[in-house]
GROMACS .gro file of N, CA, C and O in nm:
model
  424
    1MET      N    1   0.082  -0.119   0.000
    1MET     CA    2   0.000   0.000   0.000
    1MET      C    3   0.087   0.125   0.000
    1MET      O    4   0.049   0.225  -0.059
    2VAL      N    5   0.201   0.118   0.065
    2VAL     CA    6   0.290   0.234   0.068
    2VAL      C    7   0.335   0.270  -0.072
    2VAL      O    8   0.340   0.387  -0.109
    3LEU      N    9   0.362   0.169  -0.155
    3LEU     CA   10   0.405   0.194  -0.292
    3LEU      C   11   0.296   0.262  -0.374
    3LEU      O   12   0.326   0.334  -0.469
    4LEU      N   13   0.171   0.243  -0.338
    4LEU     CA   14   0.061   0.303  -0.412
    4LEU      C   15   0.052   0.454  -0.391
    4LEU      O   16  -0.018   0.522  -0.463
    5ASN      N   17   0.124   0.506  -0.293
    5ASN     CA   18   0.124   0.650  -0.271
    5ASN      C   19   0.185   0.725  -0.388
    5ASN      O   20   0.164   0.845  -0.403
    6ASP      N   21   0.261   0.655  -0.473
    6ASP     CA   22   0.317   0.718  -0.592
    6ASP      C   23   0.209   0.754  -0.693
    6ASP      O   24   0.227   0.840  -0.777
    7PHE      N   25   0.095   0.687  -0.686
    7PHE     CA   26  -0.018   0.717  -0.773
    7PHE      C   27  -0.092   0.835  -0.714
    7PHE      O   28  -0.137   0.831  -0.600
    8LYS      N   29  -0.105   0.941  -0.789
    8LYS     CA   30  -0.171   1.061  -0.738
    8LYS      C   31  -0.312   1.070  -0.793
    8LYS      O   32  -0.344   1.017  -0.898
    9GLY      N   33  -0.397   1.142  -0.723
    9GLY     CA   34  -0.532   1.164  -0.769
    9GLY      C   35  -0.633   1.130  -0.661
    9GLY      O   36  -0.614   1.036  -0.584
   10ALA      N   37  -0.740   1.208  -0.658
   10ALA     CA   38  -0.843   1.191  -0.556
   10ALA      C   39  -0.909   1.055  -0.566
   10ALA      O   40  -0.936   0.990  -0.465
   11SER      N   41  -0.938   1.010  -0.687
   11SER     CA   42  -1.007   0.881  -0.701
   11SER      C   43  -0.919   0.766  -0.653
   11SER      O   44  -0.967   0.673  -0.590
   12ARG      N   45  -0.790   0.771  -0.681
   12ARG     CA   46  -0.699   0.667  -0.633
   12ARG      C   47  -0.690   0.671  -0.480
   12ARG      O   48  -0.687   0.568  -0.416
   13ASP      N   49  -0.686   0.792  -0.424
   13ASP     CA   50  -0.683   0.805  -0.279
   13ASP      C   51  -0.807   0.741  -0.217
   13ASP      O   52  -0.799   0.673  -0.115
   14GLN      N   53  -0.922   0.762  -0.279
   14GLN     CA   54  -1.046   0.704  -0.228
   14GLN      C   55  -1.044   0.552  -0.241
   14GLN      O   56  -1.092   0.481  -0.152
   15LEU      N   57  -0.989   0.503  -0.350
   15LEU     CA   58  -0.979   0.357  -0.368
   15LEU      C   59  -0.884   0.295  -0.266
   15LEU      O   60  -0.911   0.188  -0.212
   16ILE      N   61  -0.774   0.362  -0.241
   16ILE     CA   62  -0.678   0.312  -0.142
   16ILE      C   63  -0.742   0.312  -0.004
   16ILE      O   64  -0.729   0.217   0.073
   17GLU      N   65  -0.815   0.418   0.027
   17GLU     CA   66  -0.885   0.424   0.155
   17GLU      C   67  -0.989   0.312   0.164
   17GLU      O   68  -1.000   0.245   0.268
   18ALA      N   69  -1.062   0.289   0.056
   18ALA     CA   70  -1.161   0.180   0.054
   18ALA      C   71  -1.093   0.046   0.075
   18ALA      O   72  -1.144  -0.040   0.149
   19ALA      N   73  -0.978   0.026   0.012
   19ALA     CA   74  -0.905  -0.101   0.027
   19ALA      C   75  -0.864  -0.123   0.172
   19ALA      O   76  -0.881  -0.234   0.226
   20LEU      N   77  -0.814  -0.021   0.236
   20LEU     CA   78  -0.770  -0.034   0.375
   20LEU      C   79  -0.888  -0.054   0.470
   20LEU      O   80  -0.880  -0.133   0.564
   21LEU      N   81  -0.998   0.016   0.443
   21LEU     CA   82  -1.117  -0.001   0.527
   21LEU      C   83  -1.176  -0.141   0.511
   21LEU      O   84  -1.212  -0.206   0.610
   22ARG      N   85  -1.185  -0.188   0.388
   22ARG     CA   86  -1.235  -0.324   0.364
   22ARG      C   87  -1.145  -0.427   0.431
   22ARG      O   88  -1.192  -0.525   0.487
   23ALA      N   89  -1.015  -0.404   0.420
   23ALA     CA   90  -0.920  -0.498   0.479
   23ALA      C   91  -0.941  -0.510   0.629
   23ALA      O   92  -0.953  -0.621   0.682
   24LYS      N   93  -0.949  -0.398   0.697
   24LYS     CA   94  -0.968  -0.400   0.842
   24LYS      C   95  -1.105  -0.456   0.879
   24LYS      O   96  -1.118  -0.531   0.975
   25PHE      N   97  -1.206  -0.421   0.801
   25PHE     CA   98  -1.341  -0.471   0.827
   25PHE      C   99  -1.345  -0.623   0.814
   25PHE      O  100  -1.398  -0.692   0.902
   26CYS      N  101  -1.287  -0.675   0.707
   26CYS     CA  102  -1.285  -0.821   0.686
   26CYS      C  103  -1.206  -0.891   0.796
   26CYS      O  104  -1.247  -0.996   0.846
   27GLU      N  105  -1.093  -0.834   0.834
   27GLU     CA  106  -1.012  -0.891   0.941
   27GLU      C  107  -1.091  -0.896   1.071
   27GLU      O  108  -1.093  -0.998   1.141
   28THR      N  109  -1.157  -0.786   1.104
   28THR     CA  110  -1.234  -0.778   1.228
   28THR      C  111  -1.351  -0.876   1.227
   28THR      O  112  -1.378  -0.944   1.327
   29LEU      N  113  -1.421  -0.886   1.114
   29LEU     CA  114  -1.532  -0.981   1.102
   29LEU      C  115  -1.484  -1.125   1.119
   29LEU      O  116  -1.547  -1.204   1.189
   30CYS      N  117  -1.374  -1.156   1.057
   30CYS     CA  118  -1.320  -1.292   1.065
   30CYS      C  119  -1.291  -1.328   1.210
   30CYS      O  120  -1.328  -1.436   1.256
   31THR      N  121  -1.228  -1.236   1.282
   31THR     CA  122  -1.198  -1.260   1.423
   31THR      C  123  -1.326  -1.271   1.504
   31THR      O  124  -1.339  -1.360   1.590
   32ALA      N  125  -1.424  -1.185   1.475
   32ALA     CA  126  -1.552  -1.188   1.547
   32ALA      C  127  -1.626  -1.319   1.524
   32ALA      O  128  -1.697  -1.366   1.613
   33PHE      N  129  -1.610  -1.378   1.405
   33PHE     CA  130  -1.674  -1.506   1.375
   33PHE      C  131  -1.594  -1.625   1.428
   33PHE      O  132  -1.626  -1.739   1.400
   34GLY      N  133  -1.487  -1.596   1.502
   34GLY     CA  134  -1.411  -1.701   1.568
   34GLY      C  135  -1.296  -1.759   1.490
   34GLY      O  136  -1.241  -1.862   1.529
   35ASP      N  137  -1.257  -1.698   1.380
   35ASP     CA  138  -1.147  -1.751   1.299
   35ASP      C  139  -1.026  -1.657   1.309
   35ASP      O  140  -0.996  -1.584   1.216
   36ARG      N  141  -0.957  -1.664   1.422
   36ARG     CA  142  -0.839  -1.578   1.441
   36ARG      C  143  -0.727  -1.613   1.342
   36ARG      O  144  -0.656  -1.526   1.295
   37GLU      N  145  -0.713  -1.741   1.312
   37GLU     CA  146  -0.607  -1.785   1.221
   37GLU      C  147  -0.628  -1.732   1.080
   37GLU      O  148  -0.532  -1.710   1.006
   38GLY      N  149  -0.753  -1.713   1.040
   38GLY     CA  150  -0.781  -1.666   0.905
   38GLY      C  151  -0.788  -1.515   0.892
   38GLY      O  152  -0.810  -1.463   0.783
   39SER      N  153  -0.765  -1.443   1.002
   39SER     CA  154  -0.783  -1.298   0.998
   39SER      C  155  -0.687  -1.228   0.901
   39SER      O  156  -0.725  -1.130   0.837
   40PHE      N  157  -0.564  -1.278   0.888
   40PHE     CA  158  -0.472  -1.216   0.794
   40PHE      C  159  -0.517  -1.238   0.649
   40PHE      O  160  -0.510  -1.146   0.566
   41SER      N  161  -0.566  -1.357   0.619
   41SER     CA  162  -0.619  -1.383   0.485
   41SER      C  163  -0.741  -1.296   0.458
   41SER      O  164  -0.760  -1.247   0.346
   42ALA      N  165  -0.824  -1.276   0.560
   42ALA     CA  166  -0.939  -1.188   0.545
   42ALA      C  167  -0.894  -1.045   0.517
   42ALA      O  168  -0.951  -0.977   0.431
   43TYR      N  169  -0.790  -1.001   0.587
   43TYR     CA  170  -0.734  -0.867   0.564
   43TYR      C  171  -0.686  -0.854   0.420
   43TYR      O  172  -0.719  -0.756   0.351
   44LEU      N  173  -0.610  -0.952   0.374
   44LEU     CA  174  -0.560  -0.948   0.236
   44LEU      C  175  -0.673  -0.948   0.134
   44LEU      O  176  -0.666  -0.880   0.032
   45THR      N  177  -0.777  -1.024   0.163
   45THR     CA  178  -0.893  -1.029   0.074
   45THR      C  179  -0.953  -0.891   0.058
   45THR      O  180  -0.980  -0.845  -0.053
   46GLY      N  181  -0.976  -0.823   0.169
   46GLY     CA  182  -1.031  -0.689   0.163
   46GLY      C  183  -0.939  -0.591   0.092
   46GLY      O  184  -0.983  -0.510   0.010
   47MET      N  185  -0.811  -0.600   0.121
   47MET     CA  186  -0.715  -0.507   0.062
   47MET      C  187  -0.705  -0.525  -0.089
   47MET      O  188  -0.705  -0.429  -0.165
   48PHE      N  189  -0.699  -0.651  -0.133
   48PHE     CA  190  -0.682  -0.675  -0.276
   48PHE      C  191  -0.813  -0.668  -0.354
   48PHE      O  192  -0.812  -0.672  -0.477
   49SER      N  193  -0.925  -0.651  -0.286
   49SER     CA  194  -1.054  -0.649  -0.354
   49SER      C  195  -1.073  -0.530  -0.447
   49SER      O  196  -1.158  -0.535  -0.536
   50VAL      N  197  -0.996  -0.426  -0.430
   50VAL     CA  198  -1.006  -0.309  -0.520
   50VAL      C  199  -0.875  -0.282  -0.594
   50VAL      O  200  -0.861  -0.181  -0.660
   51MET      N  201  -0.779  -0.374  -0.581
   51MET     CA  202  -0.650  -0.352  -0.644
   51MET      C  203  -0.659  -0.343  -0.796
   51MET      O  204  -0.582  -0.271  -0.858
   52ASP      N  205  -0.755  -0.414  -0.856
   52ASP     CA  206  -0.771  -0.405  -1.001
   52ASP      C  207  -0.810  -0.263  -1.042
   52ASP      O  208  -0.760  -0.210  -1.142
   53ALA      N  209  -0.895  -0.199  -0.964
   53ALA     CA  210  -0.936  -0.061  -0.995
   53ALA      C  211  -0.823   0.037  -0.968
   53ALA      O  212  -0.802   0.132  -1.045
   54ILE      N  213  -0.749   0.016  -0.861
   54ILE     CA  214  -0.638   0.106  -0.827
   54ILE      C  215  -0.532   0.102  -0.936
   54ILE      O  216  -0.481   0.205  -0.980
   55LEU      N  217  -0.498  -0.019  -0.981
   55LEU     CA  218  -0.391  -0.036  -1.079
   55LEU      C  219  -0.441  -0.035  -1.223
   55LEU      O  220  -0.361  -0.039  -1.316
   56ASN      N  221  -0.573  -0.031  -1.239
   56ASN     CA  222  -0.635  -0.026  -1.371
   56ASN      C  223  -0.593  -0.143  -1.460
   56ASN      O  224  -0.552  -0.125  -1.574
   57CYS      N  225  -0.602  -0.263  -1.403
   57CYS     CA  226  -0.574  -0.383  -1.480
   57CYS      C  227  -0.650  -0.499  -1.415
   57CYS      O  228  -0.689  -0.491  -1.300
   58PRO      N  229  -0.671  -0.606  -1.489
   58PRO     CA  230  -0.748  -0.720  -1.436
   58PRO      C  231  -0.684  -0.779  -1.310
   58PRO      O  232  -0.561  -0.782  -1.298
   59ILE      N  233  -0.768  -0.825  -1.220
   59ILE     CA  234  -0.719  -0.882  -1.094
   59ILE      C  235  -0.628  -1.002  -1.120
   59ILE      O  236  -0.532  -1.025  -1.046
   60GLU      N  237  -0.654  -1.077  -1.227
   60GLU     CA  238  -0.568  -1.191  -1.260
   60GLU      C  239  -0.424  -1.144  -1.284
   60GLU      O  240  -0.329  -1.212  -1.244
   61THR      N  241  -0.409  -1.030  -1.348
   61THR     CA  242  -0.277  -0.974  -1.374
   61THR      C  243  -0.212  -0.925  -1.245
   61THR      O  244  -0.093  -0.946  -1.223
   62VAL      N  245  -0.292  -0.862  -1.160
   62VAL     CA  246  -0.241  -0.808  -1.034
   62VAL      C  247  -0.185  -0.920  -0.947
   62VAL      O  248  -0.076  -0.907  -0.891
   63ILE      N  249  -0.256  -1.031  -0.936
   63ILE     CA  250  -0.215  -1.136  -0.842
   63ILE      C  251  -0.129  -1.245  -0.904
   63ILE      O  252  -0.078  -1.331  -0.832
   64ARG      N  253  -0.109  -1.240  -1.033
   64ARG     CA  254  -0.037  -1.348  -1.104
   64ARG      C  255   0.097  -1.382  -1.040
   64ARG      O  256   0.128  -1.498  -1.017
   65ASP      N  257   0.179  -1.284  -1.011
   65ASP     CA  258   0.313  -1.309  -0.961
   65ASP      C  259   0.327  -1.288  -0.810
   65ASP      O  260   0.438  -1.285  -0.758
   66LEU      N  261   0.214  -1.272  -0.743
   66LEU     CA  262   0.219  -1.252  -0.598
   66LEU      C  263   0.195  -1.383  -0.525
   66LEU      O  264   0.115  -1.465  -0.569
   67TYR      N  265   0.263  -1.399  -0.414
   67TYR     CA  266   0.234  -1.515  -0.330
   67TYR      C  267   0.122  -1.473  -0.237
   67TYR      O  268   0.138  -1.389  -0.149
   68LEU      N  269   0.006  -1.530  -0.260
   68LEU     CA  270  -0.111  -1.506  -0.176
   68LEU      C  271  -0.165  -1.641  -0.130
   68LEU      O  272  -0.158  -1.739  -0.206
   69PRO      N  273  -0.219  -1.646  -0.009
   69PRO     CA  274  -0.281  -1.772   0.035
   69PRO      C  275  -0.389  -1.815  -0.064
   69PRO      O  276  -0.456  -1.731  -0.126
   70ALA      N  277  -0.406  -1.945  -0.079
   70ALA     CA  278  -0.503  -1.999  -0.175
   70ALA      C  279  -0.643  -1.944  -0.152
   70ALA      O  280  -0.714  -1.913  -0.247
   71GLU      N  281  -0.683  -1.930  -0.024
   71GLU     CA  282  -0.819  -1.881   0.003
   71GLU      C  283  -0.839  -1.737  -0.042
   71GLU      O  284  -0.948  -1.700  -0.083
   72VAL      N  285  -0.734  -1.657  -0.040
   72VAL     CA  286  -0.743  -1.519  -0.087
   72VAL      C  287  -0.753  -1.519  -0.239
   72VAL      O  288  -0.837  -1.452  -0.299
   73ARG      N  289  -0.666  -1.595  -0.302
   73ARG     CA  290  -0.666  -1.607  -0.448
   73ARG      C  291  -0.804  -1.655  -0.498
   73ARG      O  292  -0.856  -1.602  -0.595
   74ASP      N  293  -0.859  -1.755  -0.431
   74ASP     CA  294  -0.989  -1.809  -0.470
   74ASP      C  295  -1.098  -1.701  -0.468
   74ASP      O  296  -1.176  -1.691  -0.562
   75VAL      N  297  -1.103  -1.622  -0.362
   75VAL     CA  298  -1.205  -1.516  -0.353
   75VAL      C  299  -1.186  -1.414  -0.463
   75VAL      O  300  -1.282  -1.375  -0.530
   76LEU      N  301  -1.063  -1.371  -0.483
   76LEU     CA  302  -1.036  -1.268  -0.584
   76LEU      C  303  -1.067  -1.317  -0.725
   76LEU      O  304  -1.100  -1.236  -0.813
   77LEU      N  305  -1.062  -1.447  -0.743
   77LEU     CA  306  -1.094  -1.504  -0.875
   77LEU      C  307  -1.238  -1.552  -0.885
   77LEU      O  308  -1.278  -1.615  -0.981
   78GLY      N  309  -1.320  -1.519  -0.782
   78GLY     CA  310  -1.463  -1.541  -0.791
   78GLY      C  311  -1.522  -1.662  -0.723
   78GLY      O  312  -1.641  -1.687  -0.736
   79LYS      N  313  -1.443  -1.740  -0.650
   79LYS     CA  314  -1.498  -1.858  -0.582
   79LYS      C  315  -1.580  -1.815  -0.461
   79LYS      O  316  -1.545  -1.721  -0.391
   80ASP      N  317  -1.685  -1.889  -0.435
   80ASP     CA  318  -1.773  -1.862  -0.322
   80ASP      C  319  -1.721  -1.937  -0.199
   80ASP      O  320  -1.736  -2.058  -0.190
   81THR      N  321  -1.659  -1.865  -0.108
   81THR     CA  322  -1.601  -1.923   0.013
   81THR      C  323  -1.641  -1.839   0.133
   81THR      O  324  -1.708  -1.737   0.120
   82PHE      N  325  -1.596  -1.880   0.250
   82PHE     CA  326  -1.619  -1.804   0.372
   82PHE      C  327  -1.565  -1.662   0.357
   82PHE      O  328  -1.631  -1.564   0.394
   83PHE      N  329  -1.446  -1.649   0.300
   83PHE     CA  330  -1.386  -1.516   0.283
   83PHE      C  331  -1.463  -1.433   0.181
   83PHE      O  332  -1.469  -1.310   0.192
   84HIS      N  333  -1.524  -1.500   0.084
   84HIS     CA  334  -1.609  -1.430  -0.012
   84HIS      C  335  -1.729  -1.369   0.060
   84HIS      O  336  -1.768  -1.256   0.034
   85GLU      N  337  -1.787  -1.446   0.152
   85GLU     CA  338  -1.901  -1.395   0.229
   85GLU      C  339  -1.860  -1.275   0.314
   85GLU      O  340  -1.934  -1.178   0.326
   86LEU      N  341  -1.740  -1.281   0.374
   86LEU     CA  342  -1.691  -1.166   0.452
   86LEU      C  343  -1.677  -1.043   0.363
   86LEU      O  344  -1.716  -0.933   0.402
   87LEU      N  345  -1.620  -1.064   0.245
   87LEU     CA  346  -1.602  -0.952   0.152
   87LEU      C  347  -1.736  -0.896   0.108
   87LEU      O  348  -1.754  -0.773   0.104
   88GLU      N  349  -1.829  -0.981   0.076
   88GLU     CA  350  -1.962  -0.935   0.034
   88GLU      C  351  -2.032  -0.858   0.147
   88GLU      O  352  -2.099  -0.759   0.123
   89LEU      N  353  -2.013  -0.904   0.269
   89LEU     CA  354  -2.069  -0.833   0.385
   89LEU      C  355  -2.006  -0.696   0.397
   89LEU      O  356  -2.075  -0.596   0.418
   90ALA      N  357  -1.875  -0.688   0.383
   90ALA     CA  358  -1.805  -0.560   0.390
   90ALA      C  359  -1.851  -0.464   0.280
   90ALA      O  360  -1.876  -0.346   0.306
   91ILE      N  361  -1.865  -0.515   0.159
   91ILE     CA  362  -1.909  -0.431   0.046
   91ILE      C  363  -2.052  -0.385   0.067
   91ILE      O  364  -2.084  -0.267   0.043
   92SER      N  365  -2.138  -0.473   0.113
   92SER     CA  366  -2.278  -0.436   0.139
   92SER      C  367  -2.286  -0.328   0.246
   92SER      O  368  -2.363  -0.233   0.235
   93TYR      N  369  -2.207  -0.344   0.351
   93TYR     CA  370  -2.204  -0.244   0.458
   93TYR      C  371  -2.155  -0.110   0.404
   93TYR      O  372  -2.213  -0.006   0.432
   94GLU      N  373  -2.049  -0.115   0.326
   94GLU     CA  374  -1.990   0.005   0.266
   94GLU      C  375  -2.093   0.080   0.180
   94GLU      O  376  -2.095   0.202   0.176
   95ARG      N  377  -2.178   0.006   0.112
   95ARG     CA  378  -2.278   0.064   0.021
   95ARG      C  379  -2.412   0.090   0.089
   95ARG      O  380  -2.508   0.129   0.023
   96SER      N  381  -2.419   0.065   0.218
   96SER     CA  382  -2.544   0.082   0.296
   96SER      C  383  -2.658  -0.003   0.242
   96SER      O  384  -2.774   0.039   0.244
   97GLU      N  385  -2.625  -0.121   0.195
   97GLU     CA  386  -2.725  -0.216   0.146
   97GLU      C  387  -2.763  -0.308   0.261
   97GLU      O  388  -2.715  -0.421   0.272
   98TRP      N  389  -2.850  -0.257   0.349
   98TRP     CA  390  -2.877  -0.323   0.476
   98TRP      C  391  -2.941  -0.460   0.462
   98TRP      O  392  -2.911  -0.550   0.542
   99ALA      N  393  -3.026  -0.478   0.363
   99ALA     CA  394  -3.086  -0.611   0.342
   99ALA      C  395  -2.976  -0.713   0.309
   99ALA      O  396  -2.978  -0.827   0.359
  100ASN      N  397  -2.880  -0.674   0.227
  100ASN     CA  398  -2.769  -0.763   0.192
  100ASN      C  399  -2.679  -0.787   0.313
  100ASN      O  400  -2.623  -0.897   0.329
  101VAL      N  401  -2.662  -0.684   0.396
  101VAL     CA  402  -2.582  -0.701   0.518
  101VAL      C  403  -2.643  -0.812   0.603
  101VAL      O  404  -2.573  -0.900   0.651
  102LEU      N  405  -2.776  -0.807   0.619
  102LEU     CA  406  -2.844  -0.911   0.697
  102LEU      C  407  -2.827  -1.048   0.633
  102LEU      O  408  -2.803  -1.148   0.702
  103ASP      N  409  -2.843  -1.055   0.501
  103ASP     CA  410  -2.828  -1.183   0.430
  103ASP      C  411  -2.689  -1.244   0.450
  103ASP      O  412  -2.675  -1.364   0.473
  104HIS      N  413  -2.586  -1.161   0.440
  104HIS     CA  414  -2.449  -1.210   0.450
  104HIS      C  415  -2.405  -1.232   0.594
  104HIS      O  416  -2.302  -1.295   0.618
  105SER      N  417  -2.483  -1.183   0.689
  105SER     CA  418  -2.449  -1.199   0.830
  105SER      C  419  -2.493  -1.333   0.886
  105SER      O  420  -2.451  -1.373   0.993
  106GLU      N  421  -2.579  -1.402   0.815
  106GLU     CA  422  -2.632  -1.529   0.866
  106GLU      C  423  -2.537  -1.642   0.849
  106GLU      O  424  -2.456  -1.651   0.768
   0.00000   0.00000   0.00000
C-alpha cells in the first residue's frame, strides 16, 4: 500500500482508503466469527478487492506473480467461500445495502 502513494489523484486516494477499510473490516469480522487464524487472509482479501481498480488492470494480472494464500486467491478469482461472504458483507455495509448485510451476516 505504501508503494501506491506514488499514484496521485483523488479517485486513487479514495480507492486506497476503501481497500484499507475493507481490509480491516474483513479482518475484524473474521476474528468476530471465531477464525483468528484466518484474519490475515481476510485482511488481504479486503485489501486486494479493489486492487484491479487502483492499478487499472485485471485482478488476474495483479495477483499473477504474488504469493497469496489460496483462500485469498480463490475469492479474488470469484470462488464462493467463507472469505467471499466476509467480503460481500463488507461491500454491502460500505454501500449501505442493509438487506444484503443481513443476508451475508447469517
